[in-house]
Amino acid sequence: MVEITAESILQCRVNSLTTPPPEVGGGGAAFDPATVSNAALSNADLTVTRSNTSTGGVASTAYKNSGKYYFEVTIGASHATTDFIGIKAATVSYGDITNGSAGNYAGYWPVHGSTVTSGTGFGGLGSASAGDIISVAVDLVNYAVWMRRNGGNWNGTSTADPATNNGGGGAISGSLAPVIGFSNFGSPVGGDNFTANFGATAFAYAVPFGFTAGWPP
């Protein structure tokens, strides 16, 4: 028999205040089939699977130039050194984001373990594995990006926090949209895949205060 005490009730109330429940954005964007390169879409255009070992990827056409947004990407499998999860401008190519070239983008190389923007690192999340969930918080008011792996530290530091605009990274500007890039470096494998959650289902981790739960279409 479970004993219910005043102390246990109080602890439940404290937990409910300090640990926000996962949120649902009420629907969100998807990847655009017209932008697919050397890959295929499935799962209502939320899962992208590489079809060969060449450079490729997919982007959303839901470009934003204002607001604050949160989305998640689950890694199904990633083997190339610089496969990419993040955001980019329309003029940035899949080669740019996987080569680490200069450009208007910011994101994470799961196998390499670094967060990168315009060819420069701005944090480290460590190498990711299949099943890991990458959180992405994009602030298009202050033009900064925060990322974390499996609910860990934002941008790999204990002081970074998108809710307080602290420790953000990303040399970004203008209109940006979510993107997945497939690299030809390292050991790419056909069938590697990523699945985005732009708000259609509950998130695995809490949305930062002040951020929209999802990436609207």
XYZ file of C-alpha atoms in Angstrom:
217
model
C 0.000 0.000 0.000
C 1.274 3.464 -0.913
C 1.145 5.985 1.910
C 0.095 9.489 0.851
C 1.443 12.192 3.118
C 1.410 15.974 3.113
C 5.131 15.859 2.335
C 4.629 13.666 -0.742
C 1.846 15.932 -2.036
C 4.071 18.993 -1.587
C 6.928 17.266 -3.422
C 4.638 16.485 -6.358
C 3.648 20.142 -6.549
C 7.294 21.226 -6.487
C 8.161 18.738 -9.217
C 5.325 20.012 -11.381
C 6.715 23.535 -11.118
C 10.374 22.710 -11.700
C 9.956 20.020 -14.377
C 7.614 21.215 -17.132
C 5.769 18.441 -18.970
C 6.584 17.744 -22.633
C 4.708 20.103 -24.922
C 2.928 19.630 -28.222
C 3.076 22.428 -30.745
C -0.240 21.586 -32.353
C 1.286 20.788 -35.739
C 4.352 21.989 -37.524
C 6.312 22.205 -40.724
C 7.700 19.265 -42.658
C 10.623 18.782 -45.000
C 10.118 19.824 -48.609
C 10.283 17.018 -51.208
C 11.492 19.548 -53.780
C 14.704 20.055 -51.785
C 15.659 16.378 -51.419
C 19.088 15.377 -52.716
C 20.453 11.801 -52.640
C 17.817 10.897 -50.070
C 14.161 9.953 -49.651
C 11.363 11.210 -47.408
C 8.805 9.189 -45.437
C 6.656 9.485 -42.296
C 4.683 12.499 -43.566
C 7.938 14.078 -44.805
C 9.482 14.108 -41.327
C 11.971 11.241 -41.788
C 14.806 11.588 -44.285
C 16.886 8.565 -45.325
C 20.039 8.788 -47.383
C 19.929 6.710 -50.568
C 23.667 6.603 -51.354
C 27.003 7.826 -50.013
C 27.070 11.160 -51.870
C 26.546 14.571 -50.297
C 22.841 15.391 -49.963
C 20.048 16.266 -47.583
C 16.699 17.971 -47.263
C 15.369 21.311 -46.005
C 12.073 22.828 -44.993
C 10.582 25.699 -46.963
C 9.153 27.204 -43.752
C 11.745 29.968 -43.575
C 11.524 32.317 -40.588
C 13.187 35.674 -39.921
C 11.617 36.465 -36.548
C 10.441 34.671 -33.417
C 11.829 31.936 -31.177
C 11.315 28.262 -31.977
C 12.110 24.816 -30.593
C 12.239 21.482 -32.415
C 13.817 18.052 -31.972
C 15.551 15.575 -34.267
C 15.948 11.886 -33.467
C 18.968 10.121 -34.949
C 18.053 6.814 -36.569
C 21.578 6.171 -37.824
C 24.496 8.419 -38.784
C 27.952 7.293 -39.901
C 29.456 10.101 -41.976
C 31.769 12.383 -40.012
C 29.881 15.606 -40.719
C 26.244 14.699 -41.236
C 24.371 17.830 -40.147
C 21.326 18.774 -38.045
C 20.407 22.453 -37.831
C 19.196 25.470 -39.759
C 20.361 27.298 -42.874
C 19.559 30.078 -45.323
C 18.166 29.135 -48.736
C 21.439 30.099 -50.441
C 23.510 27.642 -48.376
C 24.148 24.237 -49.984
C 24.321 20.778 -48.426
C 27.998 20.806 -49.313
C 28.486 24.017 -47.312
C 26.993 22.635 -44.105
C 28.779 19.275 -44.314
C 32.128 20.713 -45.455
C 32.220 23.404 -42.772
C 32.349 26.182 -45.353
C 31.600 29.812 -44.595
C 27.884 30.537 -44.788
C 24.640 31.473 -43.075
C 23.918 28.310 -41.075
C 24.308 26.733 -37.632
C 24.014 23.162 -36.442
C 25.537 19.951 -35.145
C 27.704 17.201 -36.637
C 26.536 14.116 -34.673
C 29.506 11.832 -35.393
C 32.118 14.580 -35.083
C 30.390 15.894 -31.935
C 30.755 19.635 -32.615
C 28.250 22.415 -33.085
C 29.323 24.584 -36.001
C 28.405 27.851 -37.698
C 29.926 29.312 -40.851
C 32.860 26.935 -40.570
C 33.583 27.748 -36.907
C 32.730 25.681 -33.844
C 30.626 27.241 -31.090
C 30.295 24.327 -28.684
C 30.508 20.588 -28.341
C 27.826 18.047 -27.520
C 29.973 14.951 -27.919
C 29.411 12.211 -30.455
C 25.852 10.963 -30.851
C 24.470 7.460 -31.291
C 21.362 5.941 -32.826
C 18.325 6.901 -30.785
C 19.803 10.132 -29.435
C 17.511 13.155 -29.498
C 18.919 16.537 -30.474
C 17.095 19.621 -29.186
C 17.348 22.797 -31.253
C 16.355 26.236 -29.896
C 16.475 28.998 -32.510
C 16.199 32.655 -31.452
C 15.540 34.861 -34.489
C 15.151 37.949 -32.318
C 18.722 37.852 -31.016
C 19.934 35.545 -33.809
C 21.413 32.800 -31.677
C 21.157 29.004 -31.574
C 21.324 26.499 -28.718
C 21.546 22.732 -29.114
C 21.711 19.837 -26.675
C 21.874 16.042 -26.797
C 19.440 13.923 -24.782
C 18.519 16.840 -22.536
C 22.113 17.649 -21.564
C 23.766 21.052 -21.340
C 22.901 23.555 -24.029
C 25.859 24.030 -26.393
C 27.847 21.770 -24.098
C 28.165 24.234 -21.205
C 26.384 24.459 -17.865
C 25.800 28.221 -18.176
C 24.190 28.359 -21.636
C 20.430 28.892 -21.541
C 18.142 29.979 -24.393
C 15.507 31.190 -21.920
C 17.910 33.890 -20.691
C 19.733 34.441 -24.010
C 22.967 33.238 -22.445
C 25.704 31.343 -24.265
C 24.014 31.200 -27.656
C 26.009 30.560 -30.815
C 25.581 30.879 -34.541
C 26.751 33.441 -37.086
C 23.245 33.629 -38.545
C 20.965 36.298 -39.982
C 17.942 36.769 -42.206
C 15.532 33.945 -43.071
C 16.401 30.411 -41.963
C 14.805 26.964 -42.022
C 15.524 23.518 -40.527
C 17.819 21.239 -42.520
C 19.425 17.791 -42.496
C 22.672 17.322 -44.390
C 24.305 14.058 -45.445
C 28.105 14.143 -45.694
C 30.416 12.091 -47.906
C 33.241 12.236 -45.325
C 34.136 9.330 -43.079
C 32.006 6.203 -43.483
C 28.604 7.180 -44.900
C 26.070 4.370 -45.200
C 22.986 4.270 -47.377
C 19.974 4.008 -45.089
C 21.263 6.437 -42.465
C 18.319 8.517 -41.345
C 16.955 11.306 -39.136
C 13.409 12.103 -37.968
C 12.301 15.632 -37.109
C 9.586 16.675 -34.692
C 8.417 20.167 -35.603
C 5.531 20.123 -33.136
C 3.064 17.534 -34.405
C 3.700 15.227 -31.431
C 4.851 15.656 -27.841
C 8.492 16.635 -27.407
C 10.855 14.456 -25.412
C 12.246 17.449 -23.505
C 10.895 20.704 -22.122
C 10.600 23.693 -24.442
C 12.664 26.672 -23.196
C 10.613 29.468 -21.657
C 9.644 32.058 -24.260
C 10.079 29.719 -27.239
C 7.337 28.433 -29.539
C 6.791 24.699 -29.126
C 7.599 23.649 -32.668
C 8.436 25.142 -36.041
C 5.181 26.349 -37.651
C 4.565 25.753 -41.365
